Amino acid sequence: MPIPEKTAVLVISFGTSYPETRKKTIEKIEKDIQQAFPDLPCYRAWTSPRIRAKLKKRDGTHIMDIAEAMIQMKNDGIRNVIVQPTYVITGFESDAMKKEVLASEKDFDSIVICDSLIVTQQDKEEVCQALIREYHPASEDLLLLMGHGTEHIANELYPEMDRLFKESGCPNIHIRTVEGDFSLETFLEELRTIHPAHVHLAPFMIVAGDHATNDMSGEDDDSWKSILEKEGYSVKCTLKGLGEIQAVRDIFIRHTRAGLDRLSEIQA
């Protein structure tokens, strides 16, 4: 079906104050979506007031929040909005984002909110395979992925993905989270029984920002790297966000395309 006229894509991210990972992740996702749908204008909004304020003060860079982006699109004559969030899961951030977006519903003919990265079984399997291809850890080593975690019911996704790696033939790939009840502490006893030759840490987050730099690989005593080294393990850290992996970015494009299909059906 043809895409209705005056349609735009709004890519919504939490944001990051780390410019290098921003270029490799959020900006790459935005560019890939723009290249996939070259006839559609692509807008950006970040939801973290703290990060947006930091960039404004430090770099003089203003990044729109959701309300500003919706006003900008309205002023630009956009009538249909495809919202593509770059969140990993559909948790509290996603719930708040949807509420903010739909507050401007009366200003547009249609607003379609696309899925976050991992929602369906297809999403889970594609992310799983993308990470297996990306890291393919040696059998004597262990890859431990750091997820964000949340008190939201969506936190169930992390243990689901942890199991999926095992079911996909990779028993040495594990996930634990910074927040929520699927923490590193819950894994240490199991880790002692495995006792791998090396532990490889990598973020299970779109960007390799503050959590990856400090909570995962930092030198403070409470970083995952420090905790594991105290346990006697040889630890390697990779600061590579999920957004740097092409197969992951392709999932966002697929979700955006599904949103455009829904829009076409709505307006048919």
CSV table of C-alpha atoms in Angstrom, one decimal:
chain,number,residue,atom,x,y,z
A,1,MET,CA,0.0,0.0,0.0
A,2,PRO,CA,1.2,3.6,-0.7
A,3,ILE,CA,2.4,5.6,2.3
A,4,PRO,CA,0.0,8.5,3.0
A,5,GLU,CA,1.2,12.0,2.2
A,6,LYS,CA,2.7,14.2,4.9
A,7,THR,CA,4.0,11.2,6.9
A,8,ALA,CA,7.1,11.4,9.1
A,9,VAL,CA,9.1,9.1,11.3
A,10,LEU,CA,9.9,10.2,14.9
A,11,VAL,CA,12.8,8.3,16.4
A,12,ILE,CA,12.6,8.5,20.2
A,13,SER,CA,15.6,7.5,22.4
A,14,PHE,CA,16.5,7.9,26.0
A,15,GLY,CA,19.7,9.6,24.9
A,16,THR,CA,23.3,9.6,25.9
A,17,SER,CA,25.9,12.2,26.9
A,18,TYR,CA,28.7,10.0,25.4
A,19,PRO,CA,29.3,11.4,21.8
A,20,GLU,CA,31.2,8.4,20.5
A,21,THR,CA,28.6,5.9,21.3
A,22,ARG,CA,25.9,8.3,20.2
A,23,LYS,CA,27.4,8.4,16.7
A,24,LYS,CA,27.7,4.6,16.5
A,25,THR,CA,24.3,3.8,17.9
A,26,ILE,CA,21.4,6.3,18.0
A,27,GLU,CA,22.6,8.3,15.0
A,28,LYS,CA,23.3,5.1,13.0
A,29,ILE,CA,19.7,3.9,13.8
A,30,GLU,CA,18.3,7.2,12.6
A,31,LYS,CA,20.5,7.1,9.5
A,32,ASP,CA,19.5,3.6,8.6
A,33,ILE,CA,15.8,4.4,9.0
A,34,GLN,CA,16.2,7.5,6.9
A,35,GLN,CA,18.0,5.5,4.2
A,36,ALA,CA,15.3,2.7,4.3
A,37,PHE,CA,12.5,5.3,3.9
A,38,PRO,CA,14.2,8.2,2.0
A,39,ASP,CA,10.9,9.9,1.1
A,40,LEU,CA,9.9,10.4,4.7
A,41,PRO,CA,11.3,13.2,6.9
A,42,CYS,CA,12.9,11.8,10.1
A,43,TYR,CA,12.8,13.6,13.4
A,44,ARG,CA,14.5,13.0,16.7
A,45,ALA,CA,13.5,13.3,20.3
A,46,TRP,CA,15.2,12.2,23.5
A,47,THR,CA,13.4,11.6,26.7
A,48,SER,CA,16.1,12.1,29.4
A,49,PRO,CA,15.9,15.7,30.7
A,50,ARG,CA,19.2,15.3,32.5
A,51,ILE,CA,21.1,14.2,29.4
A,52,ARG,CA,19.4,16.8,27.2
A,53,ALA,CA,20.4,19.5,29.8
A,54,LYS,CA,23.9,18.2,30.0
A,55,LEU,CA,24.4,18.4,26.2
A,56,LYS,CA,22.9,21.9,26.1
A,57,LYS,CA,25.3,23.1,28.8
A,58,ARG,CA,28.4,21.2,27.7
A,59,ASP,CA,28.1,21.2,23.9
A,60,GLY,CA,25.5,23.9,23.2
A,61,THR,CA,23.5,21.2,21.5
A,62,HIS,CA,19.7,21.3,21.8
A,63,ILE,CA,17.9,18.1,21.3
A,64,MET,CA,14.1,18.2,21.3
A,65,ASP,CA,12.0,16.4,23.9
A,66,ILE,CA,8.8,14.6,22.7
A,67,ALA,CA,6.5,17.6,23.2
A,68,GLU,CA,8.9,19.9,21.2
A,69,ALA,CA,9.2,17.3,18.4
A,70,MET,CA,5.4,16.9,18.1
A,71,ILE,CA,5.0,20.7,17.9
A,72,GLN,CA,7.8,20.9,15.3
A,73,MET,CA,6.2,18.2,13.1
A,74,LYS,CA,2.8,19.9,13.4
A,75,ASN,CA,4.3,23.3,12.4
A,76,ASP,CA,6.1,21.5,9.4
A,77,GLY,CA,2.7,20.3,8.2
A,78,ILE,CA,3.1,16.6,9.1
A,79,ARG,CA,-0.2,14.9,9.4
A,80,ASN,CA,0.8,11.3,10.2
A,81,VAL,CA,3.5,10.2,12.7
A,82,ILE,CA,5.3,6.9,12.8
A,83,VAL,CA,7.0,6.7,16.2
A,84,GLN,CA,10.0,4.4,16.4
A,85,PRO,CA,11.4,4.0,19.9
A,86,THR,CA,15.0,2.8,20.4
A,87,TYR,CA,14.3,1.1,23.7
A,88,VAL,CA,15.3,-2.5,24.3
A,89,ILE,CA,12.2,-3.5,26.2
A,90,THR,CA,8.7,-2.0,26.7
A,91,GLY,CA,9.0,-0.9,30.3
A,92,PHE,CA,8.4,2.3,32.3
A,93,GLU,CA,10.3,4.5,29.8
A,94,SER,CA,8.1,3.2,27.0
A,95,ASP,CA,4.9,3.6,29.0
A,96,ALA,CA,5.8,7.3,29.7
A,97,MET,CA,6.8,7.9,26.1
A,98,LYS,CA,3.5,6.6,24.7
A,99,LYS,CA,1.6,8.9,27.1
A,100,GLU,CA,3.6,11.9,26.0
A,101,VAL,CA,3.2,11.1,22.3
A,102,LEU,CA,-0.5,10.5,22.5
A,103,ALA,CA,-1.0,13.9,24.4
A,104,SER,CA,-0.6,15.4,20.9
A,105,GLU,CA,-3.0,13.0,19.2
A,106,LYS,CA,-5.5,15.7,18.4
A,107,ASP,CA,-2.9,17.5,16.3
A,108,PHE,CA,-2.5,14.7,13.7
A,109,ASP,CA,-4.6,12.5,11.6
A,110,SER,CA,-2.8,9.3,12.8
A,111,ILE,CA,-0.1,8.4,15.2
A,112,VAL,CA,1.4,4.8,15.1
A,113,ILE,CA,3.8,3.7,17.8
A,114,CYS,CA,6.1,1.0,16.7
A,115,ASP,CA,7.6,-1.8,18.8
A,116,SER,CA,10.7,-1.4,20.9
A,117,LEU,CA,13.6,-3.7,20.0
A,118,ILE,CA,12.4,-6.9,21.7
A,119,VAL,CA,8.7,-7.6,21.8
A,120,THR,CA,7.9,-10.7,19.7
A,121,GLN,CA,9.4,-14.1,19.6
A,122,GLN,CA,10.9,-13.2,16.2
A,123,ASP,CA,12.6,-10.2,17.8
A,124,LYS,CA,14.0,-12.3,20.6
A,125,GLU,CA,15.4,-14.9,18.2
A,126,GLU,CA,16.9,-12.3,15.8
A,127,VAL,CA,18.6,-10.5,18.7
A,128,CYS,CA,19.9,-13.8,20.1
A,129,GLN,CA,21.4,-14.8,16.8
A,130,ALA,CA,22.9,-11.3,16.2
A,131,LEU,CA,24.8,-11.5,19.5
A,132,ILE,CA,25.9,-15.1,18.9
A,133,ARG,CA,27.3,-14.0,15.5
A,134,GLU,CA,28.8,-10.8,17.0
A,135,TYR,CA,30.7,-12.4,20.0
A,136,HIS,CA,30.8,-16.3,19.4
A,137,PRO,CA,32.6,-16.8,22.7
A,138,ALA,CA,35.1,-19.7,22.9
A,139,SER,CA,33.7,-22.7,24.8
A,140,GLU,CA,36.0,-22.2,27.7
A,141,ASP,CA,35.1,-18.5,28.1
A,142,LEU,CA,31.9,-16.9,29.3
A,143,LEU,CA,30.1,-13.9,27.8
A,144,LEU,CA,28.1,-11.9,30.4
A,145,LEU,CA,25.8,-9.3,28.9
A,146,MET,CA,24.7,-6.3,31.1
A,147,GLY,CA,21.1,-5.3,30.7
A,148,HIS,CA,19.6,-2.3,32.3
A,149,GLY,CA,16.8,-4.0,34.3
A,150,THR,CA,13.6,-2.6,35.7
A,151,GLU,CA,11.0,-3.2,38.4
A,152,HIS,CA,8.5,-3.3,35.5
A,153,ILE,CA,6.9,-6.6,34.5
A,154,ALA,CA,8.8,-6.3,31.2
A,155,ASN,CA,12.0,-7.3,33.2
A,156,GLU,CA,10.9,-10.9,32.5
A,157,LEU,CA,12.5,-10.5,29.1
A,158,TYR,CA,16.0,-10.7,30.5
A,159,PRO,CA,15.7,-14.2,31.9
A,160,GLU,CA,13.8,-15.2,28.8
A,161,MET,CA,16.7,-14.1,26.6
A,162,ASP,CA,19.2,-15.8,29.0
A,163,ARG,CA,17.3,-19.1,28.5
A,164,LEU,CA,17.1,-18.5,24.7
A,165,PHE,CA,20.9,-18.4,24.4
A,166,LYS,CA,21.1,-21.8,26.1
A,167,GLU,CA,18.4,-23.2,23.9
A,168,SER,CA,20.2,-21.8,20.8
A,169,GLY,CA,23.3,-23.8,21.7
A,170,CYS,CA,25.3,-21.2,23.5
A,171,PRO,CA,25.3,-22.2,27.2
A,172,ASN,CA,28.2,-19.8,27.9
A,173,ILE,CA,26.2,-16.6,27.0
A,174,HIS,CA,24.4,-15.1,30.0
A,175,ILE,CA,22.5,-11.9,30.9
A,176,ARG,CA,22.2,-10.1,34.2
A,177,THR,CA,21.0,-6.6,34.9
A,178,VAL,CA,22.1,-3.4,36.7
A,179,GLU,CA,18.6,-2.9,38.2
A,180,GLY,CA,15.8,-5.2,39.0
A,181,ASP,CA,16.0,-8.7,40.6
A,182,PHE,CA,18.0,-10.4,37.8
A,183,SER,CA,21.3,-9.0,39.2
A,184,LEU,CA,24.9,-10.0,39.0
A,185,GLU,CA,24.7,-11.1,42.6
A,186,THR,CA,22.2,-13.8,41.6
A,187,PHE,CA,24.7,-15.2,39.2
A,188,LEU,CA,27.9,-15.3,41.2
A,189,GLU,CA,27.2,-18.7,42.8
A,190,GLU,CA,26.5,-20.3,39.4
A,191,LEU,CA,29.6,-18.6,38.0
A,192,ARG,CA,31.7,-20.3,40.7
A,193,THR,CA,30.5,-23.7,39.6
A,194,ILE,CA,31.2,-22.9,35.9
A,195,HIS,CA,34.6,-21.2,36.6
A,196,PRO,CA,35.4,-20.1,33.1
A,197,ALA,CA,38.9,-19.3,31.9
A,198,HIS,CA,37.8,-15.8,31.0
A,199,VAL,CA,34.8,-13.6,31.5
A,200,HIS,CA,33.9,-11.2,28.7
A,201,LEU,CA,31.6,-8.3,29.6
A,202,ALA,CA,29.5,-6.4,27.1
A,203,PRO,CA,26.4,-4.2,27.3
A,204,PHE,CA,22.9,-5.5,26.4
A,205,MET,CA,21.9,-1.9,25.9
A,206,ILE,CA,21.4,0.2,22.8
A,207,VAL,CA,24.3,2.6,23.7
A,208,ALA,CA,27.5,1.9,25.6
A,209,GLY,CA,27.1,4.9,27.8
A,210,ASP,CA,27.2,5.5,31.6
A,211,HIS,CA,26.2,2.0,32.7
A,212,ALA,CA,28.7,0.3,30.4
A,213,THR,CA,31.5,2.8,31.2
A,214,ASN,CA,31.1,2.9,34.9
A,215,ASP,CA,28.8,0.1,36.3
A,216,MET,CA,30.2,-2.5,33.9
A,217,SER,CA,33.8,-1.7,33.2
A,218,GLY,CA,34.7,1.0,35.7
A,219,GLU,CA,37.5,0.8,38.2
A,220,ASP,CA,35.3,1.4,41.3
A,221,ASP,CA,34.9,-1.5,43.7
A,222,ASP,CA,31.2,-2.0,42.8
A,223,SER,CA,31.7,-2.3,39.0
A,224,TRP,CA,31.0,-5.7,37.5
A,225,LYS,CA,34.6,-5.8,36.3
A,226,SER,CA,36.0,-5.2,39.8
A,227,ILE,CA,33.6,-7.6,41.5
A,228,LEU,CA,34.5,-10.4,39.1
A,229,GLU,CA,38.2,-9.7,39.3
A,230,LYS,CA,38.0,-10.0,43.1
A,231,GLU,CA,36.3,-13.3,42.5
A,232,GLY,CA,39.5,-14.3,40.7
A,233,TYR,CA,38.4,-14.1,37.1
A,234,SER,CA,40.2,-12.7,34.1
A,235,VAL,CA,37.9,-10.1,32.8
A,236,LYS,CA,37.7,-8.4,29.3
A,237,CYS,CA,35.2,-5.6,28.6
A,238,THR,CA,33.8,-4.6,25.2
A,239,LEU,CA,32.1,-1.2,25.1
A,240,LYS,CA,29.8,-1.8,22.2
A,241,GLY,CA,26.2,-0.9,22.3
A,242,LEU,CA,23.5,-3.1,20.6
A,243,GLY,CA,22.9,-0.2,18.2
A,244,GLU,CA,26.3,-0.8,16.7
A,245,ILE,CA,25.2,-4.1,15.4
A,246,GLN,CA,23.6,-4.0,11.9
A,247,ALA,CA,21.3,-6.9,12.5
A,248,VAL,CA,19.9,-5.1,15.5
A,249,ARG,CA,19.4,-1.9,13.6
A,250,ASP,CA,17.6,-4.0,10.9
A,251,ILE,CA,15.0,-5.0,13.5
A,252,PHE,CA,14.2,-1.3,14.1
A,253,ILE,CA,13.8,-0.9,10.4
A,254,ARG,CA,11.4,-3.9,10.3
A,255,HIS,CA,9.4,-2.4,13.1
A,256,THR,CA,9.2,1.0,11.4
A,257,ARG,CA,8.1,-0.7,8.2
A,258,ALA,CA,5.4,-2.6,10.1
A,259,GLY,CA,4.2,0.8,11.5
A,260,LEU,CA,4.0,2.2,8.0
A,261,ASP,CA,1.9,-0.8,7.0
A,262,ARG,CA,-0.4,-0.2,9.9
A,263,LEU,CA,-0.8,3.4,8.9
A,264,SER,CA,-1.6,2.5,5.3
A,265,GLU,CA,-4.3,0.1,6.6
A,266,ILE,CA,-5.8,2.7,8.9
A,267,GLN,CA,-6.1,5.2,6.1
A,268,ALA,CA,-7.1,2.7,3.4
